[in-house]
Structure formats: structure tokens, C-alpha cells
XYZ file of C-alpha atoms in Angstrom:
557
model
C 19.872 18.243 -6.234
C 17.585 15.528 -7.492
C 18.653 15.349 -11.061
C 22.713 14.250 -8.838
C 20.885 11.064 -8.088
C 19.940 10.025 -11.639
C 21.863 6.938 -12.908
C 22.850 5.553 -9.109
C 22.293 2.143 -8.771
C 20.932 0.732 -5.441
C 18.446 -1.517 -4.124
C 14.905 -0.066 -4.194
C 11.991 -2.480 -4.359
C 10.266 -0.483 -2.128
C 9.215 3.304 -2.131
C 10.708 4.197 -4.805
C 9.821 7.687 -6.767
C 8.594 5.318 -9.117
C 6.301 3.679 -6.771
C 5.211 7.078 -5.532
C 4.196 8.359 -8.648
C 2.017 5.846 -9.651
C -0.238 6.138 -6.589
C -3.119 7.793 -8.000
C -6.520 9.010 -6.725
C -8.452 7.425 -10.038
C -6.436 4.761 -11.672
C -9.266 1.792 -12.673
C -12.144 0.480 -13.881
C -15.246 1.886 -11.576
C -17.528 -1.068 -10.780
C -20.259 -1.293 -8.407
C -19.321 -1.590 -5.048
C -19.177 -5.379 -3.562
C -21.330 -5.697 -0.245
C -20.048 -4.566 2.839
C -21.473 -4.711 6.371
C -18.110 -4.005 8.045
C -17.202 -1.120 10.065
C -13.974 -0.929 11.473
C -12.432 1.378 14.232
C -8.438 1.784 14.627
C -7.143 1.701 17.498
C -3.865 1.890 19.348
C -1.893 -1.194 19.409
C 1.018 -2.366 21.069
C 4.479 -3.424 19.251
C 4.305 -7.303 19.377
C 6.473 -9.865 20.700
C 7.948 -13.230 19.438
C 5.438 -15.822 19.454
C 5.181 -17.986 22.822
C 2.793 -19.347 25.263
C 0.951 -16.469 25.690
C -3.251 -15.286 25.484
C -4.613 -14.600 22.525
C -3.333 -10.879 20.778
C -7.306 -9.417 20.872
C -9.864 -9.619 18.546
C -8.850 -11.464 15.852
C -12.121 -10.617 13.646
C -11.190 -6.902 13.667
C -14.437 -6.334 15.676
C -16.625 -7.836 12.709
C -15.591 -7.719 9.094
C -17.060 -8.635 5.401
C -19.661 -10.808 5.123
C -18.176 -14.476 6.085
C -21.126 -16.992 5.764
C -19.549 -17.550 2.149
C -18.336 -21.227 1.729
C -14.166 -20.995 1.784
C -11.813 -22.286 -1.101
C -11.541 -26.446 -1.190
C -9.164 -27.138 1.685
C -9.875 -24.141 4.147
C -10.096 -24.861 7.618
C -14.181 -25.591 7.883
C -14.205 -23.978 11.100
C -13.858 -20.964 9.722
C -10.442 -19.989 11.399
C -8.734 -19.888 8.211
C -5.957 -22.074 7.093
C -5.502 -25.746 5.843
C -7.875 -28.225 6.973
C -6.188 -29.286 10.450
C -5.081 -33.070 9.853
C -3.316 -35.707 11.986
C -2.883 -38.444 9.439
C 0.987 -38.328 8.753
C -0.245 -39.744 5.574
C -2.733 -37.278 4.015
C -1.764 -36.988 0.365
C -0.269 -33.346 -1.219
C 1.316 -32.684 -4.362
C 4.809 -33.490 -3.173
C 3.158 -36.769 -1.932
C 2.695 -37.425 1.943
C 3.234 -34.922 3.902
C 2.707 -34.472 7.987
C 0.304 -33.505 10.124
C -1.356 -29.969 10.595
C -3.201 -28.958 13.801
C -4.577 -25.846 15.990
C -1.733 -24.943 18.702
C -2.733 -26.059 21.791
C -1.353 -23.265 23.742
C -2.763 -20.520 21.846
C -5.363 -19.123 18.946
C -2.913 -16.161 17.334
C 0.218 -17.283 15.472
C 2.049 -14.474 17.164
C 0.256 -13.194 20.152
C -0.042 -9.279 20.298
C 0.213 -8.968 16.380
C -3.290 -7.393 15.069
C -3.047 -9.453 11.755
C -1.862 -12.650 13.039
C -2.794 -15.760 11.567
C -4.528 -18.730 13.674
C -1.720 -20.899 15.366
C -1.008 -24.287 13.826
C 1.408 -27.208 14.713
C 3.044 -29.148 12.319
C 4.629 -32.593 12.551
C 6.119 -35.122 9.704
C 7.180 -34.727 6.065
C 6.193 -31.463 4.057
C 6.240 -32.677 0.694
C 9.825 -31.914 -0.355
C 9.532 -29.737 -4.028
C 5.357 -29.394 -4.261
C 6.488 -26.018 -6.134
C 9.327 -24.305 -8.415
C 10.972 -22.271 -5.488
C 10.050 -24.769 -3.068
C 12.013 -27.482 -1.975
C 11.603 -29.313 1.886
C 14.175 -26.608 3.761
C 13.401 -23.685 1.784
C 10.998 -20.743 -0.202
C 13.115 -18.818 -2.597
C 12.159 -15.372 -3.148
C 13.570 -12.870 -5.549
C 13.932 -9.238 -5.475
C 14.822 -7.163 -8.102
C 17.568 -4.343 -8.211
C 16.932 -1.570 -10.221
C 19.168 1.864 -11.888
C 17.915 5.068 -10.286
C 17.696 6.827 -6.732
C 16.504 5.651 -4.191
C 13.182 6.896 -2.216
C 15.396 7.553 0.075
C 17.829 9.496 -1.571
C 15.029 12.012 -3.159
C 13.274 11.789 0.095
C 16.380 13.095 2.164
C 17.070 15.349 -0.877
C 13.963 17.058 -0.666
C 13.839 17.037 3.100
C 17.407 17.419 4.181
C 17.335 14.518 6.456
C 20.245 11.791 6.025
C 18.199 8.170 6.012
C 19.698 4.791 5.917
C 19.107 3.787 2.234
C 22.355 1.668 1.163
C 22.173 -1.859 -0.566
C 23.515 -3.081 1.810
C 20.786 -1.959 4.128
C 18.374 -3.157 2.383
C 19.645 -6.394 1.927
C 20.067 -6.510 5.458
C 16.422 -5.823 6.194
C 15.426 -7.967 3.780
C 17.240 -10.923 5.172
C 15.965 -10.021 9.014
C 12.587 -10.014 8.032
C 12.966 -13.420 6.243
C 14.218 -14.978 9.011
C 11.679 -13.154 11.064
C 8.764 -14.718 9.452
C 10.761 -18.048 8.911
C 10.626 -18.182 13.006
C 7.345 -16.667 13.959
C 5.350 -17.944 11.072
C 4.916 -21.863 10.132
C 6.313 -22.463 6.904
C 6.372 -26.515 7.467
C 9.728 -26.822 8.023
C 10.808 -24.422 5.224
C 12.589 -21.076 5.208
C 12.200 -18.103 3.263
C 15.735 -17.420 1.507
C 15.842 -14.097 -0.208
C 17.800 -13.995 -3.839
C 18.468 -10.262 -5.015
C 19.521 -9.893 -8.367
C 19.825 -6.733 -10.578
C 17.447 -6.299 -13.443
C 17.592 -4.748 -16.889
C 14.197 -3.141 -16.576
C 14.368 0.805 -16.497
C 11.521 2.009 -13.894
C 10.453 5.127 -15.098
C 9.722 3.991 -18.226
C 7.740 0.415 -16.799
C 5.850 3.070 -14.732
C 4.685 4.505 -18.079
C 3.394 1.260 -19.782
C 6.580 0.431 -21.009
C 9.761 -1.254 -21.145
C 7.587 -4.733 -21.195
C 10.894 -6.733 -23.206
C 12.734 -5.420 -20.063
C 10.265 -6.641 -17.814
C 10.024 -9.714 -19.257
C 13.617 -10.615 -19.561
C 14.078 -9.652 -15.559
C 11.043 -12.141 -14.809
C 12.851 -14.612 -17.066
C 15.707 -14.017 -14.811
C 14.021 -14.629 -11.997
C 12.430 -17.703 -13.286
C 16.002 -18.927 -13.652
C 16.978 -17.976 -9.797
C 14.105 -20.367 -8.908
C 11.645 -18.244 -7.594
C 8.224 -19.131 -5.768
C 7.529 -15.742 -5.291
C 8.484 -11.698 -5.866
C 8.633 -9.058 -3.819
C 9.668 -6.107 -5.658
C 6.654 -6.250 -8.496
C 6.155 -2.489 -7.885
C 5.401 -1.624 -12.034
C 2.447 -3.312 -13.827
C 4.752 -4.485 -16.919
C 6.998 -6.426 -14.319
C 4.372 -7.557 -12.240
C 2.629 -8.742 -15.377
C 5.576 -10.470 -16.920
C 6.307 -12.676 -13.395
C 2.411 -14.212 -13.755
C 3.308 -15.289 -17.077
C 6.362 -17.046 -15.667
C 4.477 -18.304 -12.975
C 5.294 -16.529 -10.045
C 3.808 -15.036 -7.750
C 4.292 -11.649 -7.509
C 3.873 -8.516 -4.417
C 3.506 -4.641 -5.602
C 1.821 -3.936 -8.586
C 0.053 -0.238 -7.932
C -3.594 0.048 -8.071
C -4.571 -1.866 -11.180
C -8.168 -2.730 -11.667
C -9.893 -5.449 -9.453
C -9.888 -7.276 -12.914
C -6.794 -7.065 -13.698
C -5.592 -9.214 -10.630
C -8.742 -11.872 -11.251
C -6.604 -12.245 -14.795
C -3.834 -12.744 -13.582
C -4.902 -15.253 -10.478
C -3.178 -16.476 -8.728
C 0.054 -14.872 -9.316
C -0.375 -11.248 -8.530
C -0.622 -9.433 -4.578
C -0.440 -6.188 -3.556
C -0.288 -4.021 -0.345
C -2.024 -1.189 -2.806
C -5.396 -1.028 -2.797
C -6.646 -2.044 -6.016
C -7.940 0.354 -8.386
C -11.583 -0.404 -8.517
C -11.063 -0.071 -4.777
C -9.581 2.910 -4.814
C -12.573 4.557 -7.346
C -15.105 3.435 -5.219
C -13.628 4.980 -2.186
C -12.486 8.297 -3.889
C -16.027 8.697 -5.572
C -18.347 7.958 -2.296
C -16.252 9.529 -0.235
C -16.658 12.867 -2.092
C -20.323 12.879 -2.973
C -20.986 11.871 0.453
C -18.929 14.670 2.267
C -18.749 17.245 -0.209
C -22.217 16.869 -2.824
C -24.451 19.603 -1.647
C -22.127 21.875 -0.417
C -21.795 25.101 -2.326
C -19.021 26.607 -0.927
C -15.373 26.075 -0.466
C -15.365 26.388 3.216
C -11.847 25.086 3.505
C -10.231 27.305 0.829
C -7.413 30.049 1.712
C -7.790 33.606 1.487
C -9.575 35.022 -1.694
C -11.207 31.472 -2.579
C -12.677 30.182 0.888
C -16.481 31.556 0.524
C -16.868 31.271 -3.439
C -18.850 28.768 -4.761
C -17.360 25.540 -5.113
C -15.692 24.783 -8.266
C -13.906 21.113 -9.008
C -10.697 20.599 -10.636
C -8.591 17.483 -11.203
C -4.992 16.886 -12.031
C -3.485 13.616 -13.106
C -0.487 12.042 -14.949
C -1.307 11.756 -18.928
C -0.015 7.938 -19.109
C -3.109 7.026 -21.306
C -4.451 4.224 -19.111
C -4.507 6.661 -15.957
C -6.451 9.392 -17.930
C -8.905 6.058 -19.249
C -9.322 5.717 -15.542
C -9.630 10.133 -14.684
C -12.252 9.697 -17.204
C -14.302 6.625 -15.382
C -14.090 8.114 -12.400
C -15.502 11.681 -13.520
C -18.278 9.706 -14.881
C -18.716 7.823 -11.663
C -19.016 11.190 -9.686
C -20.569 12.828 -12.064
C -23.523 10.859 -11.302
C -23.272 11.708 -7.857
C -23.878 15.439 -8.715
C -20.309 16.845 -8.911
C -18.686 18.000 -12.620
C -15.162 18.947 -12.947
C -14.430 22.595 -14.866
C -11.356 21.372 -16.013
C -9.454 18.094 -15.857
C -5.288 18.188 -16.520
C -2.310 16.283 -16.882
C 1.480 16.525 -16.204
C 4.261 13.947 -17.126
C 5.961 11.686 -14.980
C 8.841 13.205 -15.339
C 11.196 14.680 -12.079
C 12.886 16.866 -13.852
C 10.081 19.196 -15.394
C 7.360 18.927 -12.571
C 7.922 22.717 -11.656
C 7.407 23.918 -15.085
C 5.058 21.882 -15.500
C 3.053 23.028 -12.536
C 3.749 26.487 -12.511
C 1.312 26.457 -16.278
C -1.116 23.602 -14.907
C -1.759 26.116 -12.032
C -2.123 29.148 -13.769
C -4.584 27.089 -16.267
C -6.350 25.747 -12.565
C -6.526 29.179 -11.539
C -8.072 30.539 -14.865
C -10.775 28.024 -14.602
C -12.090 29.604 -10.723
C -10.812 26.216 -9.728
C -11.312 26.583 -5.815
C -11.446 22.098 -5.198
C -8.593 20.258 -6.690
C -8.521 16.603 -6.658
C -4.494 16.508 -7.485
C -4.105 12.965 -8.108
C -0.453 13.662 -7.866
C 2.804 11.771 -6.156
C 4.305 13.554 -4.026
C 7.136 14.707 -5.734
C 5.118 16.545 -8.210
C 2.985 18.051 -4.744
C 6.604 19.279 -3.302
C 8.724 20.756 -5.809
C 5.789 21.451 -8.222
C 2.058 22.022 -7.606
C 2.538 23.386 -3.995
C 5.639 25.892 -4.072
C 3.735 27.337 -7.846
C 0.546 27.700 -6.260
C 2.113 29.922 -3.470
C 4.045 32.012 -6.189
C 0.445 32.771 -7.707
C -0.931 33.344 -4.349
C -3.738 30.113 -5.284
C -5.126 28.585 -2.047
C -7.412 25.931 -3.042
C -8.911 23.307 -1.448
C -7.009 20.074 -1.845
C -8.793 16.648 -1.851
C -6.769 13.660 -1.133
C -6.960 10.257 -1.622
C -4.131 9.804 1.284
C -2.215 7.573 -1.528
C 1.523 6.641 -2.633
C 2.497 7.525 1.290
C 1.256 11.016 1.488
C -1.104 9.972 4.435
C 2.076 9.184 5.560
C 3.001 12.386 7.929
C 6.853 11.925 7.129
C 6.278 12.301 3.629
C 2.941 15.182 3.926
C 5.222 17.022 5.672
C 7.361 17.434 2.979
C 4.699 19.501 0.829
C 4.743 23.412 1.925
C 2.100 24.101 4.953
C 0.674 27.519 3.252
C -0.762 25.194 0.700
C -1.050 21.704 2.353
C -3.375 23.457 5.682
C -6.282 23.110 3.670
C -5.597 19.369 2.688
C -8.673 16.564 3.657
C -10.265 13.553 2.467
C -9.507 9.895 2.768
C -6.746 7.254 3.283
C -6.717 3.770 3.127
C -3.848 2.810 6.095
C -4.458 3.800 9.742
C -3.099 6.514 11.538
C 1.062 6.703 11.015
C 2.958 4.327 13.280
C 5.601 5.606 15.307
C 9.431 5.228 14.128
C 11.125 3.137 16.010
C 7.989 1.666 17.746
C 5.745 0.298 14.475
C 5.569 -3.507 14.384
C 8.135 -3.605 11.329
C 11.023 -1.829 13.450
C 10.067 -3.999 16.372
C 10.219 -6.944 14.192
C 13.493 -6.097 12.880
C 15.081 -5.508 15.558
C 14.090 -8.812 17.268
C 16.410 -10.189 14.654
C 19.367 -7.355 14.594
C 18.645 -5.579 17.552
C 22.143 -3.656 17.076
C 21.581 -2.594 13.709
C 18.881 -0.097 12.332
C 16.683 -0.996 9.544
C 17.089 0.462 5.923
C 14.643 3.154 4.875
C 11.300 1.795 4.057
C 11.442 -0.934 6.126
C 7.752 -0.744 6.555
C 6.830 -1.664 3.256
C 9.303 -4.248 3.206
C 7.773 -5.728 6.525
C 4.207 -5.605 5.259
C 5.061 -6.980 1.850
C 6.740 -9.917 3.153
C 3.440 -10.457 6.049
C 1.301 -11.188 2.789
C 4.278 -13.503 1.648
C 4.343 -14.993 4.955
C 0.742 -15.185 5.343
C -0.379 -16.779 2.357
C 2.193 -19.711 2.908
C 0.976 -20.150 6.416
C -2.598 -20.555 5.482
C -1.311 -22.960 2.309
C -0.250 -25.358 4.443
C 2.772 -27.945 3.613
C 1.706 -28.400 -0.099
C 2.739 -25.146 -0.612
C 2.292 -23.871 -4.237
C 0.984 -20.624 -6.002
C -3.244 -22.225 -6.267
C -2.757 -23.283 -2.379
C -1.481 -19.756 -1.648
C -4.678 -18.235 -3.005
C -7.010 -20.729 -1.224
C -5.381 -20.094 1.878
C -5.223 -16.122 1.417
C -9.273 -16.391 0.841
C -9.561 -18.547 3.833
C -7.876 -15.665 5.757
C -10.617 -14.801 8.944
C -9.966 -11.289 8.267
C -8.673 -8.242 10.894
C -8.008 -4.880 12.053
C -4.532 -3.296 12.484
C -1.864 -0.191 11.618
C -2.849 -0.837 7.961
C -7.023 -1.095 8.050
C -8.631 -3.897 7.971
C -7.439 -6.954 6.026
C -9.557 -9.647 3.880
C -8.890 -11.814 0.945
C -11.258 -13.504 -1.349
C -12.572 -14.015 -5.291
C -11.221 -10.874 -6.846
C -9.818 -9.851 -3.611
C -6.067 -9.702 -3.690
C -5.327 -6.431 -1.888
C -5.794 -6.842 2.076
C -6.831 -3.260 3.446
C -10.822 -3.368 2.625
C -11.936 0.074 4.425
C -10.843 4.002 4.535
C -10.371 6.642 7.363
C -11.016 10.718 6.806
C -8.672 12.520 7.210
C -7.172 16.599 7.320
C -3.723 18.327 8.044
C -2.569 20.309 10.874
C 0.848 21.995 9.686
C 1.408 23.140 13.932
C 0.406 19.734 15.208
C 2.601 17.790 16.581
C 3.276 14.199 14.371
C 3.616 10.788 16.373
C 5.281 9.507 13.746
C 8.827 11.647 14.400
C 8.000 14.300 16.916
C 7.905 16.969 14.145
C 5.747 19.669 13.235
C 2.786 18.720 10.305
C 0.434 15.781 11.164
C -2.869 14.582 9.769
C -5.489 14.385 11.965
C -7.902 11.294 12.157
C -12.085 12.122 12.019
C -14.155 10.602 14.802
C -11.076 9.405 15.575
C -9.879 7.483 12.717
C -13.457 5.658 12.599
C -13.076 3.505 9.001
C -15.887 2.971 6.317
C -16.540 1.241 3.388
C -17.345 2.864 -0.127
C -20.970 1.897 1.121
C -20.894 2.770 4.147
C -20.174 6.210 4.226
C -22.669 8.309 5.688
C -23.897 11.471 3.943
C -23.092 14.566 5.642
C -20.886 17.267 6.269
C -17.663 15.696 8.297
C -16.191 17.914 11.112
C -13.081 18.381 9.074
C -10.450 20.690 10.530
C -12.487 20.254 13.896
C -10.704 19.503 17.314
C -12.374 16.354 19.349
């Protein structure tokens, strides 16, 4: 049972219930949409190699992307390629003081050939600057991660599935450590290594995920201070996240806060999340263009699919989410669509069926036949979908393909009777085969006679921004050089979107795919039954881009 896990300790920076409970549909400020001209198509790709003298991986612009005529940050490669200006004077000044030379590889564009998001290739020659950085020194990056009481995502995810998953601290630290060597060798760091320092924190998680525990927080990111940090990769609550910027360092995970809330915090906090702004923009379009119009809830089960369409919309009460459910109603409201009744559950495991058994009897009351459940998927599994079968409730159920449930491991975990009338949007591309994504691949380039801990994906992708951003810093590495060089990123398509950086930028997947579940379709991801299905496939837009108009959801071809 899930309440036996309570009160384990083990290492979770990643996917933890935590994390997937904070992954809402509406959770920020709604601002008007920044330009976009780019329109992205996924594509299959093909697990990458270590980097050698090989051609160029593909299309490093991701087939065209955001706007790029803008001038780059001071020091950005003016070619446009992204990175540090390419120098051969072994004595061009840093802030560590003289430091080597930096130049395009002459055997190849792509940093590692074959990888989708892969960097330009640069040499590097002479003296790096030594300590330009707390957390830097001239061999290595330190980088902490932060241990945490509670189970583990993949303890509740094997509860709730009945599949054993490899989810020990020790695993974890072993991933960790292969994928810091991996990007030590296939990235260039400038003669420095990335040495990962896990430590365990006094911070509670569910209640950071709530707003609070910030003396917690802050004590953990004073900890980390003390290890030496540069950087953080398990900033997966907005108290911790917050409390490493005002220690100065820089921090990967906070969950889809506001576009401002990064620009405060610059240029400290990263995030594999979309942010929030993001996130509204998205969820808002998306649904006014697909859905506004429409007067009937043609993808509805028996008894509702016919009846005039009638919006609901479920959310956690933390007050700065409902802040947000309240934005965002306004935002669509303006687009034509009103919601009959808006409610809220607590983040709280324990409670989420009784909780969901009255929030869908009050749904059910109100003729609700659209629900935009901005729910984690815990609260979709054991609550909202095994209480809407018991009161025989098929609605329609809008997603925002957030906190992994575009994920088909993890959809497949919410009851088919319900979840077959599931659509709408998600923000990473089409679910990557396990044991043939590029994170597996690059672990196992490093332990190829081990198996990598659960999550390993996140944990891969986390670290790439890591990685990245110290690439493109060049030798005088420190946390204002990171940002300049994440901004001078050129910007690509791969399994998670397409990727850009820039002022108020600090998330990289820019665009959204449509999306809808087939319970009896077979899943690439682990040869199972239950799979979302990609639209046109798994052609990507921008909040602007959209175009108005029925989609063929739940349409073969």
C-alpha cells in the first residue's frame, strides 16, 4: 500500500510524487504570448553515439526556430553558432585570469554527432582559469543533489502498477555519477569535470510543495553552499529552488513558476518544466482554438457524449495555484469558454479517493461533461478516475500532457473506461523507447553492465541543461557566463520539443504537440497496452500558432 512507503528515506531528486503533483495545467501569471514564427515537426531519431570524427547529427536549427536576428548576450559566438566567442590568444583575459584558447572543431559542427540537441563543437587548448567560480576550481564542477524523507516515484509508481523498478540509492547515485562522467567526456567543460556531491537534506517535500517549509529549504541550500556547489540538480520545490538563488547557485527543477519568477531570480534558476506563463498560454490557445465553437461533447462516454458542452476544472487549493486557476479562467474566458464550476482537492496521498469520490459527485451535479483536471497523476489513478467509474461519469478529459502523464508508462496507469476519452496537448515529443531513449543509451556507454535507476530520463535531461550551459560559458565558467551562453544557444528539435534560451527564457522546450489516448494501442515506450497517439503526426505549435479548427482527435492517419 502507498501509505507502507511513508517515512522511507531514499534518493529522489527526480520524479518524485512530489514533483508529480505539482505539474499543473494553470499554475502562472498569463501574459501575452512572446512572438513566434517557429513550427516544429518531431521526428524519429536515432540513439546517439560518443562523439568522434563523424558528419554533422542533422539539422541543428530544428528545421527553423524563434526569431534569431536578435543581437546575443556580450561574449556569444557572433556567428551565430552559439557559444563563447572562438579565440586563439592563449592570453585572452577571464575572471580566473588567462585562460586558453577556444575554437570551432575542425572535424565536425555537432558536439556529439547524432544527438538532436547537441551543442556546436569547440576545441580547447591552455589554462582555464583555475577557481573563476564557487564550485569551480581548474579539474572540477561540483554539483549537489539533495536527498530527501519519503517514497520514491518509483516506489508509488510500482505500487500502483505492480511492476518492480530499480529505484535504490544506490541506483541513483550510480546514474548520477554515469551521467557526470558522461557529459564530462562528450561535452567540453575546459578541462574540468562534473563531480556529483549528494547529501541528505532537512527539507520535508510535501510540505515545500505546498509553499512551505522555506527555514528547511533554506538551511539545505545553506548546506549546499557549504559542499561548494556551482550548481543543483534536485531544485524540484519552489521554496528550495528559491533558497539556492539566494545562496548563489544555480539551481535545475523548480515546477512551472511564472516566466517572472525565473527573470527574478536570474541567473540562478533552470528548469526542464515549462514555465508557467508558458504553460497558460499553451493550455488557453490550445483550447479556444480546438474546442471554442463546438457545442457538443463529441468525445464524452455514454450518457454525456451528444449534450451540450459544459466546462469544469479541478485543481489543488495551494493558494498560489488557485491565483493561477483563476488567471487562466480569465484568460479563456475571453476566448469564449466559462467554467460551471471550478474545484479543489489537497495534496495529500492519503485522502485523494475521498476526496474525489465528493469532487465528482459535485462535477457531476454541475452537467459537467469537459473537465480540465489539472491533477497529478496520483490523484487521476487512485482518485478522480476509479470514482468517476463508481458513478458511472464519462466526461471528457482535457489534458495538459503535464507532470509525466503524456508519458504512456505513467497514462497507463489511470483506468482506460475513463482515460479513452483523454486529448489535448503536451509539451515533450512522442515517448522514447526504454532501453533505446538517448538517456539509457547514454548510460550505458558508461556502465554498459549495469541498468540505470528509475527516472533516469529526467536525470539525463537535467544534467544536458547543466552540461549545456557550461559548454556554451566557455572556460570562465561562472553562474552570469552560464546564462549568456544558454541565450546564445542556436536552438533545436529533439525527444523533448524544441529547445531555446533567451531574456526570460529559462525553460528549453518552446512548442506543444496534440495529443489523445488509445487504451488497445500498442505503446512504443514498453510494448504494453495504452498509448497516446500523436495528431498530424506529432506536428508542434506555438501558443500563436495554433490554427483554429476542429483537430481529428481520436482519428486514425
Amino acid at each position: 500500500m502507498l501509505g507502507s512507503l511513508l517515512g522511507q528515506r531514499a534518493l529522489r531528486p527526480y520524479l518524485p510524487v512530489g514533483a508529480a503533483a505539482v505539474a499543473f495545467l494553470v499554475m502562472a501569471s498569463v501574459v501575452g504570448p512572446a512572438p513566434r514564427s517557429h513550427q516544429a515537426l518531431a521526428g524519429s531519431v536515432d540513439v546517439p553515439l560518443a562523439a568522434g570524427p563523424q558528419q554533422d547529427g542533422g539539422d541543428r536549427t530544428g528545421g527553423g526556430g524563434p526569431d534569431s536576428t536578435a543581437p546575443g548576450p556580450s561574449g556569444a559566438d557572433p556567428s551565430g553558432a552559439g557559444g563563447p566567442a572562438p579565440t586563439t590568444d592563449p592570453g585572452a583575459t577571464g575572471g580566473g585570469g588567462s585562460v586558453g584558447g577556444v575554437a570551432p572543431c575542425p572535424d565536425r559542427a555537432a558536439q556529439v554527432p547524432g544527438d538532436p540537441y547537441s551543442p556546436p563543437c569547440f576545441t580547447f587548448s591552455g589554462d582555464n582559469g583555475g577557481a573563476t567560480a564557487t564550485g569551480v576550481t581548474a579539474d572540477e564542477i561540483v554539483i549537489s543533489v539533495r536527498r530527501l524523507e519519503g517514497p520514491t516515484a518509483g516506489e508509488i509508481f510500482a505500487d500502483i502498477s505492480g511492476e518492480s523498478v530499480e529505484d535504490s540509492p544506490e541506483s541513483y547515485a550510480n546514474t548520477l555519477d554515469a551521467l557526470a562522467r558522461y557529459f564530462s567526456e562528450r561535452f567540453q567543460l575546459y578541462g574540468r569535470t562534473l563531480r556529483i556531491e549528494i547529501f541528505d537534506g532537512e527539507g520535508v517535500g510535501a510540505s515545500e510543495l505546498l509553499g512551505g517549509g522555506r527555514e528547511a529549504a533554506l538551511a539545505d541550500a545553506v548546506r549546499a553552499r557549504e559542499i561548494g556547489a556551482f550548481a543543483d540538480l534536485s531544485a524540484i520545490t519552489l521554496p528550495y529552488a528559491d533558497a539556492l538563488t539566494r545562496q548563489g547557485i544555480i539551481g535545475f527543477g523548480a515546477p512551472y513558476p511564472s516566466r517572472s519568477w525565473f527573470e527574478e531570480r536570474r541567473p540562478y534558476a533552470w528548469s526542464l518544466f515549462p514555465d508557467g506563463t508558458l504553460v497558460s498560454e499553451a493550455g488557453a490557445a490550445a483550447t479556444a482554438a480546438r474546442l471554442a465553437g463546438q457545442e457538443t461533447a463529441e468525445y464524452a462516454g455514454e450518457g454525456i457524449r451528444g449534450r451540450p458542452r459544459v466546462y469544469g476544472l479541478v485543481a489543488p487549493e495551494n493558494a498560489e495555484y488557485q491565483e493561477s486557476v483563476e488567471r487562466y479562467t480569465s484568460a479563456i474566458g475571453e476566448k469564449g469558454i466559462t467554467f460551471a464550476t471550478s474545484l479543489r482537492y489537497k495534496l495529500d496521498i492519503s485522502s485523494m479517493p475521498n476526496q474525489a469520490s465528493n469532487i465528482v459527485a459535485q462535477l457531476k451535479d454541475a452537467g459537467v461533461t469537459t473537465l480540465v483536471c489539472a491533477c497529478d497523476p496520483v490523484m487521476l489513478a487512485l482518485g478522480m478516475a476509479p470514482k468517476a467509474n463508481e458513478q458511472s461519469w464519462e466526461p471528457e478529459w482535457l489534458t495538459g500532457g503535464l507532470a509525466f502523464v503524456e508519458q504512456d508508462i505513467v497514462a497507463q496507469l489511470i483506468d482506460s473506461r475513463q482515460w479513452r476519452h483523454a486529448f489535448g496537448t503536451a509539451f515533450n515529443a512522442e515517448s522514447e523507447p526504454i532501453g533505446a531513449s538517448y538517456p539509457y543509451a547514454a548510460f550505458k556507454q558508461i556502465r554498459p553492465g549495469d541498468e540505470p535507476a528509475f527516472g533516469v530520463e529526467e536525470l539525463y535531461y537535467s544534467m544536458y541543461l547543466l552540461a549545456l550551459g557550461i559548454h556554451l560559458a566557455g572556460p570562465n565558467l561562472t553562474p552570469e557566463s552560464f546564462e549568456a551562453g544558454m541565450f546564445s544557444y542556436q536552438g533545436a528539435s529533439g525527444p523533448r520539443g524544441y529547445w531555446s534560451f533567451g531574456p526570460g527564457d529559462y525553460t528549453p522546450t518552446d512548442d506543444f504537440r496534440e495529443i489523445w489516448w488509445d487504451p488497445d494501442r500498442i505503446s512504443a515506450q514498453n510494448n504494453r497496452p495504452g498509448a497516446w497517439v500523436q495528431v498530424n503526426g506529432g506536428q508542434r505549435w506555438f501558443a500563436d500558432t495554433i490554427p483554429t479548427g476542429p483537430a481529428p482527435f481520436f482519428q486514425e492517419g
